[in-house]
Short mmCIF file of C-alpha atoms in Angstrom, two decimals:
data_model
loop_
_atom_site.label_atom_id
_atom_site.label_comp_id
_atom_site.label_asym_id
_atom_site.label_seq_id
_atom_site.Cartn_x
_atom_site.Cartn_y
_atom_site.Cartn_z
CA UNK A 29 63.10 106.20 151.28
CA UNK A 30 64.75 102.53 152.45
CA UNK A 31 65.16 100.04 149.18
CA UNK A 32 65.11 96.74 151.19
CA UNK A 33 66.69 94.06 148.93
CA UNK A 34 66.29 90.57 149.25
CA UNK A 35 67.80 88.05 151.33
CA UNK A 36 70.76 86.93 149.58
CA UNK A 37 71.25 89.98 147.82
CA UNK A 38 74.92 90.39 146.12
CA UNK A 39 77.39 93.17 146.18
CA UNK A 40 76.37 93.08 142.45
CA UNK A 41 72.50 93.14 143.30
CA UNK A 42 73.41 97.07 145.66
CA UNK A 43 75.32 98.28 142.61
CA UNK A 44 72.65 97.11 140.34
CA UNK A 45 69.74 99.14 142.49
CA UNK A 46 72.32 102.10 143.13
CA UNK A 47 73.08 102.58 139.72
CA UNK A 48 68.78 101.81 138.61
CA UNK A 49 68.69 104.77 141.18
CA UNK A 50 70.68 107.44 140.16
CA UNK A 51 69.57 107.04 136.71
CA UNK A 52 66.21 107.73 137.90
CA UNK A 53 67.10 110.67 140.01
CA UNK A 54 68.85 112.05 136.92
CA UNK A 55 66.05 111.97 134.81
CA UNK A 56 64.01 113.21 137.61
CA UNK A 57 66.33 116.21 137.58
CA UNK A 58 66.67 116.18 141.63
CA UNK A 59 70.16 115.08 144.19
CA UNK A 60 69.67 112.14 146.00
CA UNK A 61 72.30 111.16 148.59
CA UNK A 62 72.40 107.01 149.57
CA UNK A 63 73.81 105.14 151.84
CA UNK A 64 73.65 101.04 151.82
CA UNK A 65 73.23 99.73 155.06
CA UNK A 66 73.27 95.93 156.12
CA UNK A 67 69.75 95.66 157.85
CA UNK A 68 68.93 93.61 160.76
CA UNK A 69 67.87 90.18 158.39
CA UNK A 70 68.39 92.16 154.85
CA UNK A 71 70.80 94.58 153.13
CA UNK A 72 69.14 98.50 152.37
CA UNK A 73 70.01 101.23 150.29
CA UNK A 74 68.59 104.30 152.46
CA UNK A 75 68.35 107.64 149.94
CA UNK A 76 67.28 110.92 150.81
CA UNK A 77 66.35 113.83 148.82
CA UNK A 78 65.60 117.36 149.55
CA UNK A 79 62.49 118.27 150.45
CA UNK A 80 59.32 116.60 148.51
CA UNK A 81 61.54 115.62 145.93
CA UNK A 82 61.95 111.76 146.87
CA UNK A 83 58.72 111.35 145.47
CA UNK A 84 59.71 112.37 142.04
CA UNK A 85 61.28 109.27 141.27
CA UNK A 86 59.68 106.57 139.75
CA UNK A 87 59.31 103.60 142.34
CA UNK A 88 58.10 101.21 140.18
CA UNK A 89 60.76 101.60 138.18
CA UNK A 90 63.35 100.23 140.95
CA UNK A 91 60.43 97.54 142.06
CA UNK A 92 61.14 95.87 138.61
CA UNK A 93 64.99 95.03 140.16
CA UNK A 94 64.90 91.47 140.77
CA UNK A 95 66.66 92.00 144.11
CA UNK A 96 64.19 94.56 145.24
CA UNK A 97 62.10 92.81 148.49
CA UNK A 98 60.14 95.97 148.77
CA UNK A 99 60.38 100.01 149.35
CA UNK A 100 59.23 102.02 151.80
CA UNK A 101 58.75 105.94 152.01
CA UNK A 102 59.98 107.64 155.73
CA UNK A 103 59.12 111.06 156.39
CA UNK A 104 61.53 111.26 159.46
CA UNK A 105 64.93 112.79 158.81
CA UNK A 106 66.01 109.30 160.54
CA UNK A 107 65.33 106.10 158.56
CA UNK A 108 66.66 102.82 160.26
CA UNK A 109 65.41 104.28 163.45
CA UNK A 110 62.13 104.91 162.15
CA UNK A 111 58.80 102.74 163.29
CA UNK A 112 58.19 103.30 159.64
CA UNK A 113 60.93 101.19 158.90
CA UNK A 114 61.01 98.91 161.76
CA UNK A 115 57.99 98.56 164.45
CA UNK A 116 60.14 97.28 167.01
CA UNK A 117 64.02 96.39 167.59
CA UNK A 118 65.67 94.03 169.99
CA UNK A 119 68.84 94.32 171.24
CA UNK A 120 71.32 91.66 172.45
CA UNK A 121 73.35 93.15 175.12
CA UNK A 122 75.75 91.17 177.18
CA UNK A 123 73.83 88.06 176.22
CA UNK A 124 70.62 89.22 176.85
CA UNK A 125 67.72 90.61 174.61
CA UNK A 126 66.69 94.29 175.52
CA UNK A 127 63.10 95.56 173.87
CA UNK A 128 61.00 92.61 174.74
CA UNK A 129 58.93 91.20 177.47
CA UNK A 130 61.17 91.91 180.63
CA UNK A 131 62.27 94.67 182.25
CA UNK A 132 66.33 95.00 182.00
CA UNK A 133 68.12 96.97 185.15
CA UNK A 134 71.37 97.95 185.14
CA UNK A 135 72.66 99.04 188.31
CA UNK A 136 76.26 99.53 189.94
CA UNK A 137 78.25 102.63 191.37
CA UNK A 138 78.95 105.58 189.44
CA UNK A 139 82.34 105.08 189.67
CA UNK A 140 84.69 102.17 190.31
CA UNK A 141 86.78 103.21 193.38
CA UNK A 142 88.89 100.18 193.86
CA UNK A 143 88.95 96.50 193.06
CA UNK A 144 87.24 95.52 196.75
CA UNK A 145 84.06 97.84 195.94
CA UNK A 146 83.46 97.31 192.19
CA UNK A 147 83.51 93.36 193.35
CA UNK A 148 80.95 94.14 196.41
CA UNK A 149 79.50 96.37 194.52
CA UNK A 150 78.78 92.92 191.81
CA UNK A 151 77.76 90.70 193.98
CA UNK A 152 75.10 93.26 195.57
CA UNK A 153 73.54 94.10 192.59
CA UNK A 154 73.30 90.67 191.59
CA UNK A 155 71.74 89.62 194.68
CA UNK A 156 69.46 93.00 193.91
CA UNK A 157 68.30 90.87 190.94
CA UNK A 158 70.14 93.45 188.39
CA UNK A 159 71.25 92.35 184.75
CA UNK A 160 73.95 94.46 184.49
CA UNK A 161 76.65 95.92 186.22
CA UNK A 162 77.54 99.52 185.41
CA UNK A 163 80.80 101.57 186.56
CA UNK A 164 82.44 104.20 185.10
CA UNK A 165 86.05 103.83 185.11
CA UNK A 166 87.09 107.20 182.48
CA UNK A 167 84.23 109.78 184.15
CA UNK A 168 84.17 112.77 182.39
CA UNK A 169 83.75 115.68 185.47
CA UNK A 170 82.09 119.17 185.80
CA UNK A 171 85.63 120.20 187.60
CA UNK A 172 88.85 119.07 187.02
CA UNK A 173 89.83 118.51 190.21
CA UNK A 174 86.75 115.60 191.16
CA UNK A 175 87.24 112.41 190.89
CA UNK A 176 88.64 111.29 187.34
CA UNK A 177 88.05 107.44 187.42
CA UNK A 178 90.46 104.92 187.29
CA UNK A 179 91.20 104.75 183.52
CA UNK A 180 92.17 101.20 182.37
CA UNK A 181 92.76 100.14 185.66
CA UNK A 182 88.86 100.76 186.12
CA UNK A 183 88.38 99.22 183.29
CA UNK A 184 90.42 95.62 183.98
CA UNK A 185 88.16 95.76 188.15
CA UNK A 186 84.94 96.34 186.23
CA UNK A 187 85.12 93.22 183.90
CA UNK A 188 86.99 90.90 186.79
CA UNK A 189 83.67 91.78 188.96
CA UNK A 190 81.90 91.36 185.93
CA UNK A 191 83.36 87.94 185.32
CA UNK A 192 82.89 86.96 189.33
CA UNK A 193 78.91 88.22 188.79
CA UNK A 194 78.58 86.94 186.10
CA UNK A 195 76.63 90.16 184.86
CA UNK A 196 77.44 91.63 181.64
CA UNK A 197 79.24 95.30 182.10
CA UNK A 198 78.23 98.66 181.18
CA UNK A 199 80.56 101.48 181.07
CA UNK A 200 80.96 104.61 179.60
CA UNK A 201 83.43 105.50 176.53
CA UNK A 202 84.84 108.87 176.54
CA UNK A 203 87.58 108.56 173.81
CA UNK A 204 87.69 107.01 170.59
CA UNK A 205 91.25 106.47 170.74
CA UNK A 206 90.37 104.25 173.83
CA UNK A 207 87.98 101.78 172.03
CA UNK A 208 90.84 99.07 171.77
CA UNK A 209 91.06 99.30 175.51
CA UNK A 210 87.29 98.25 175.92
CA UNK A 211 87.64 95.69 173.13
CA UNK A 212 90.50 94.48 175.60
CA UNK A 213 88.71 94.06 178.24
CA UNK A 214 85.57 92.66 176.63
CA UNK A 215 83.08 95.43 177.28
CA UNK A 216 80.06 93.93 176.86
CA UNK A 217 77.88 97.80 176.68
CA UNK A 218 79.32 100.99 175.68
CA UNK A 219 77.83 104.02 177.18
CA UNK A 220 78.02 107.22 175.46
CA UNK A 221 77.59 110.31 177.71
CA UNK A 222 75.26 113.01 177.80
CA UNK A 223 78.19 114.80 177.26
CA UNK A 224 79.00 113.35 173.95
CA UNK A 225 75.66 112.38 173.22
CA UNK A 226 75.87 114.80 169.46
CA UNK A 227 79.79 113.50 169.62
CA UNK A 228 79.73 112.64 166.21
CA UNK A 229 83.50 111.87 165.87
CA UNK A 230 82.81 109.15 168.80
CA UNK A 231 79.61 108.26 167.13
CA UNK A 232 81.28 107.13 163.99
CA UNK A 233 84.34 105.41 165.67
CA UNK A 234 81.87 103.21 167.51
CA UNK A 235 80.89 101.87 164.11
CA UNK A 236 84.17 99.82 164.70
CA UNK A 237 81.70 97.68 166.61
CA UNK A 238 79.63 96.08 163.84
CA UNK A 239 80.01 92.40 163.50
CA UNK A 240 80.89 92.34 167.55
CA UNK A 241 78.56 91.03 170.23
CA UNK A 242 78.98 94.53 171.57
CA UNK A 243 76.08 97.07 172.43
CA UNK A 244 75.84 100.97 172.47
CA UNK A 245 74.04 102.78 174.98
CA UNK A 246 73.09 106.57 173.86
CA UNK A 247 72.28 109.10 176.70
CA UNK A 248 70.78 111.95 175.86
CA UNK A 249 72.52 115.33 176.23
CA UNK A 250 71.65 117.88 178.72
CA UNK A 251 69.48 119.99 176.28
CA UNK A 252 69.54 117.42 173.16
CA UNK A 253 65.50 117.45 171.86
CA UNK A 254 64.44 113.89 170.67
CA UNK A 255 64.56 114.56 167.25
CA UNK A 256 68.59 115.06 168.38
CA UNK A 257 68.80 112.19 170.18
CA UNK A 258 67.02 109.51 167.52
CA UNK A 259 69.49 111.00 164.67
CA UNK A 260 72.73 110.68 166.99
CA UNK A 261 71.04 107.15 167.14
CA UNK A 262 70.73 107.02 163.15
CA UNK A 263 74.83 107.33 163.05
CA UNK A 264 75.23 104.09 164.83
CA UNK A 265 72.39 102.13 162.88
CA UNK A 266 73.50 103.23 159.43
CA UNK A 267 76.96 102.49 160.21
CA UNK A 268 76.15 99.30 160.87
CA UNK A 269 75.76 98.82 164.81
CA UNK A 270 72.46 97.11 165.22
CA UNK A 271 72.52 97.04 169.01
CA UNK A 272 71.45 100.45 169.78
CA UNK A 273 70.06 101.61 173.09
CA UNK A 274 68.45 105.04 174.12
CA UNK A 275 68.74 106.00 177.74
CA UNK A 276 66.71 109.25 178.63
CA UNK A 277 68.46 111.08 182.28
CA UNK A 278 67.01 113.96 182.96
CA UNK A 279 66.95 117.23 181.05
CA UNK A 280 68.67 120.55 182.19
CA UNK A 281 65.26 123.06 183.36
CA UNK A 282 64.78 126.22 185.10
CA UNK A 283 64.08 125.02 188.75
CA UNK A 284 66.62 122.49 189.86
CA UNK A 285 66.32 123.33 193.68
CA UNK A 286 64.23 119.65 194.09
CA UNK A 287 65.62 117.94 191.69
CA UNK A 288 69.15 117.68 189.55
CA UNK A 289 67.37 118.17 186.52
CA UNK A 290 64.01 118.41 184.97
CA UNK A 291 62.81 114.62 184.65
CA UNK A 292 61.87 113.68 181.43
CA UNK A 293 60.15 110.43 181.84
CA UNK A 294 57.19 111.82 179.36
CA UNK A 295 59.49 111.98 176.82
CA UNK A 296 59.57 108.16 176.84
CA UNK A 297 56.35 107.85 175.47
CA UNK A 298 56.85 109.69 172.58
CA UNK A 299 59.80 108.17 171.55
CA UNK A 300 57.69 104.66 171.67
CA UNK A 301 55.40 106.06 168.98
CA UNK A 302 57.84 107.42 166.91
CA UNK A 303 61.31 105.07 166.79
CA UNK A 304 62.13 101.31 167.26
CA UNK A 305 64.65 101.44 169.98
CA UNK A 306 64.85 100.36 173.19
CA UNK A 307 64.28 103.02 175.71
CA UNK A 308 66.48 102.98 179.39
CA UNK A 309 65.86 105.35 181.64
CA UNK A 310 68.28 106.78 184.52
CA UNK A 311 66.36 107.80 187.53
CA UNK A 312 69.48 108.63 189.07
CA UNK A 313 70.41 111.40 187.34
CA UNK A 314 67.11 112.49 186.44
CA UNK A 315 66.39 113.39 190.23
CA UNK A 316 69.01 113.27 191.93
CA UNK A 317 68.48 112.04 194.78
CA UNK A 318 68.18 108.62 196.21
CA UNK A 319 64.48 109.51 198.05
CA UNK A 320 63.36 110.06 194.33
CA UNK A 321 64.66 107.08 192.72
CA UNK A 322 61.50 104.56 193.32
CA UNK A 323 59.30 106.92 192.13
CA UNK A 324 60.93 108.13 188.93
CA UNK A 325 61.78 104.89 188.16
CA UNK A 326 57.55 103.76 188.41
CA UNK A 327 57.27 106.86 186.26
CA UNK A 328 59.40 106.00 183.55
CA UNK A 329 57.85 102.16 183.05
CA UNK A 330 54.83 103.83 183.75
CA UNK A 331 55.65 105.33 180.01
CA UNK A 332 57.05 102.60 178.37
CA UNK A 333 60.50 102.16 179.32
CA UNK A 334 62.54 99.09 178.55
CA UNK A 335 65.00 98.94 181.20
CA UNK A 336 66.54 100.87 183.99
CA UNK A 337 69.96 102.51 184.92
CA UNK A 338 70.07 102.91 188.49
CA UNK A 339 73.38 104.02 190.39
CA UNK A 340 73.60 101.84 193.70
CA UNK A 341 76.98 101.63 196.09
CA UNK A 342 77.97 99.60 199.12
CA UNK A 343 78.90 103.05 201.11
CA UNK A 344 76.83 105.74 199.67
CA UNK A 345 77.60 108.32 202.31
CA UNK A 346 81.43 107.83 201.29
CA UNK A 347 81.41 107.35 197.70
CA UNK A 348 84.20 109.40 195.58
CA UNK A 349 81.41 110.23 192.95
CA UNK A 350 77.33 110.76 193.27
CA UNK A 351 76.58 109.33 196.46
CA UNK A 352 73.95 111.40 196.98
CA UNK A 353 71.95 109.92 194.44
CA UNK A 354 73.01 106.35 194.46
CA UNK A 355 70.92 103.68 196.08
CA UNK A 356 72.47 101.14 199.00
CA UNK A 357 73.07 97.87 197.10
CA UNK A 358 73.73 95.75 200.32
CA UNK A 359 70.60 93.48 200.45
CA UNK A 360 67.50 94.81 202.38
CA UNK A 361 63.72 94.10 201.71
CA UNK A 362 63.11 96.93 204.00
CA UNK A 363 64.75 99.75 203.12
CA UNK A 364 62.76 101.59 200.53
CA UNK A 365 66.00 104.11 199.25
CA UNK A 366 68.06 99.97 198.96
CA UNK A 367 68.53 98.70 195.36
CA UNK A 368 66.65 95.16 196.23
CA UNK A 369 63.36 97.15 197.24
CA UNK A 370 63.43 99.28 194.37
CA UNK A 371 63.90 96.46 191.49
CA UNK A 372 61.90 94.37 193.47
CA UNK A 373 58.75 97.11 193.35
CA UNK A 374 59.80 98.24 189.84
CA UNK A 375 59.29 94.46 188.64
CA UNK A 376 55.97 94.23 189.72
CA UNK A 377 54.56 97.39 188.41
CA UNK A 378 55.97 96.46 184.98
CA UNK A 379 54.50 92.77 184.99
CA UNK A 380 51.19 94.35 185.94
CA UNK A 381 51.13 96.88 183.28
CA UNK A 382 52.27 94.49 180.61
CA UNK A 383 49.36 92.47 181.99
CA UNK A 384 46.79 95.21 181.41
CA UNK A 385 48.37 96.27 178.07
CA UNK A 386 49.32 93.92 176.61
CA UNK A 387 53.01 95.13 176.02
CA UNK A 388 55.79 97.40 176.95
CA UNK A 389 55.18 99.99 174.75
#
């Protein structure tokens, strides 16, 4: 259940509803457990109950609260993330707005090397027609002895190429103890792993970012089922973090010999039907392999994605970290595995399906 109060609603008016509902859950004879939220335009109380026993309380009861705006039953174990609570959700990222009309692409290496390729590496994916720049300077790694990233030195390249691109910067956040390093150096997107995608200790230290500008990108894990994924989504929202994205990569399967994992751009659709945020989708990692990437990437806006994260590098064939999979970012109309021919064919498949739909989603 989500109590939504009304606009202007006091710290008085949540204690007043709080209070209205525990006395009704006492003389209902069930538990409730609540937990007030400040909304996207208005404050909520969300409660949950076990099983049926929400139902049991008398909703009229807490419609008589002057401060109530309205109430609104949600079956789903998740509640702010819920269609039944909101249809659809915007984000701000970086200074633009993610969830609406236009594709977003993120695009960059998956690591930053060095100061000279992160800055190449901007001005490529700019000229690609990207709206973000991604690099991961702290890379988690399958073996400890491949590539580790830069740290904070990767951190300080990424947002000086960032500030030469003028592109907003997307990185991933492996640490809570290192969020006051990314608040240093103004990350505009935090990116939380596959790895650490049910990181809950993360999850909840990233609720430092309410009331910033800041955006959090979710990956799913390597076996996480969407259920999973939407309520690793739910810590963020009810801790406040409105700017919430989901980015689907690829799920770990049975026959990997074509692919790196199984790709789970079907997914997409379902989570359009059932929650209210923004869906990316990483071809990259999904496949693989940079041969792959135009048509995984069709695939997922094909199904309603909102955006892209695709892996591109000046120097591929020598890159410390996923070359294989990454996408040349130097400018060429020609070449079909380049980063301009892929956002370029991308775009127009998603302007003609929101033409014949109507809308993203």
């Amino acid at each position: 259940m989500i109590v939504q109060l009304k606009k202007g609603a006091t710290q008085e008016d949540i204690k007043r509803t709080v209070e209205r509902l525990i006395q009704l859950a006492d003389e209902a004879g069930i538990e409730v457990h609540y937990h007030t939220v400040q909304g996207e335009e208005l404050p909520v109380v969300a409660v949950k109950a076990a099983g049926a026993d929400i139902a049991k309380i008398q909703e009229e009861r807490l419609r008589q609260l002057d401060c109530v705006e309205d109430i609104k039953r949600i079956a789903e174990p998740y509640k702010l993330a819920s269609r039944s609570y909101l249809d659809r959700r915007i984000v701000k990222a970086g200074g633009m707005e993610v969830g609406g009309n236009r594709l977003c692409i993120i695009a960059g290496p998956c690591a930053v090397e060095s100061e000279g390729q992160i800055m190449k590496a901007a001005r490529d994916v700019k000229a690609a027609g990207a709206d973000m720049l991604r690099g991961g300077a702290y890379k988690p790694r399958t073996s400890p002895y491949s590539f580790q990233g830069l740290q904070e030195e990767g951190l300080r390249f990424l947002r000086q190429a960032g500030d030469a691109s003028g592109l907003p910067i997307v990185t991933e956040i492996t640490d809570p103890r290192n969020i006051d390093k990314y608040q240093k150096h103004r990350v505009d997107v935090y990116q939380v792993g596959a790895r650490n995608c049910q990181n809950y200790d993360l999850l909840k230290a990233l609720t430092e970012l309410k009331g910033t500008a800041a955006a959090v990108l979710l990956k799913r894990g390597m076996a996480t089922t969407l259920e999973e994924l939407i309520n690793a989504a739910e810590y963020l929202l009810a801790g406040n973090v409105h700017n919430v994205m989901i980015c689907l990569r690829g799920i770990k399967g049975i026959d990997l010999k074509y692919t790196r994992n199984s790709i789970d751009t079907g997914d997409i659709s379902v989570l359009v039907q059932n929650c209210n945020i923004p869906i990316i989708y990483d071809p990259s990692h999904a496949c693989g392999k940079r041969s792959l990437v135009l048509e995984t990437s069709l695939g997922a806006v094909g199904h309603g994605a909102n955006g892209l994260m695709i892996e591109a590098h000046p120097d591929p064939e020598n890159a410390l970290s996923d070359g294989h999979q990454s996408l040349y970012s130097a400018k060429d109309p020609e070449n079909p595995m380049g980063l301009f021919r892929v956002i370029e064919d991308v775009r127009k498949y998603y302007d003609f399906r929101l033409k014949i739909t109507g809308t993203n989603g």
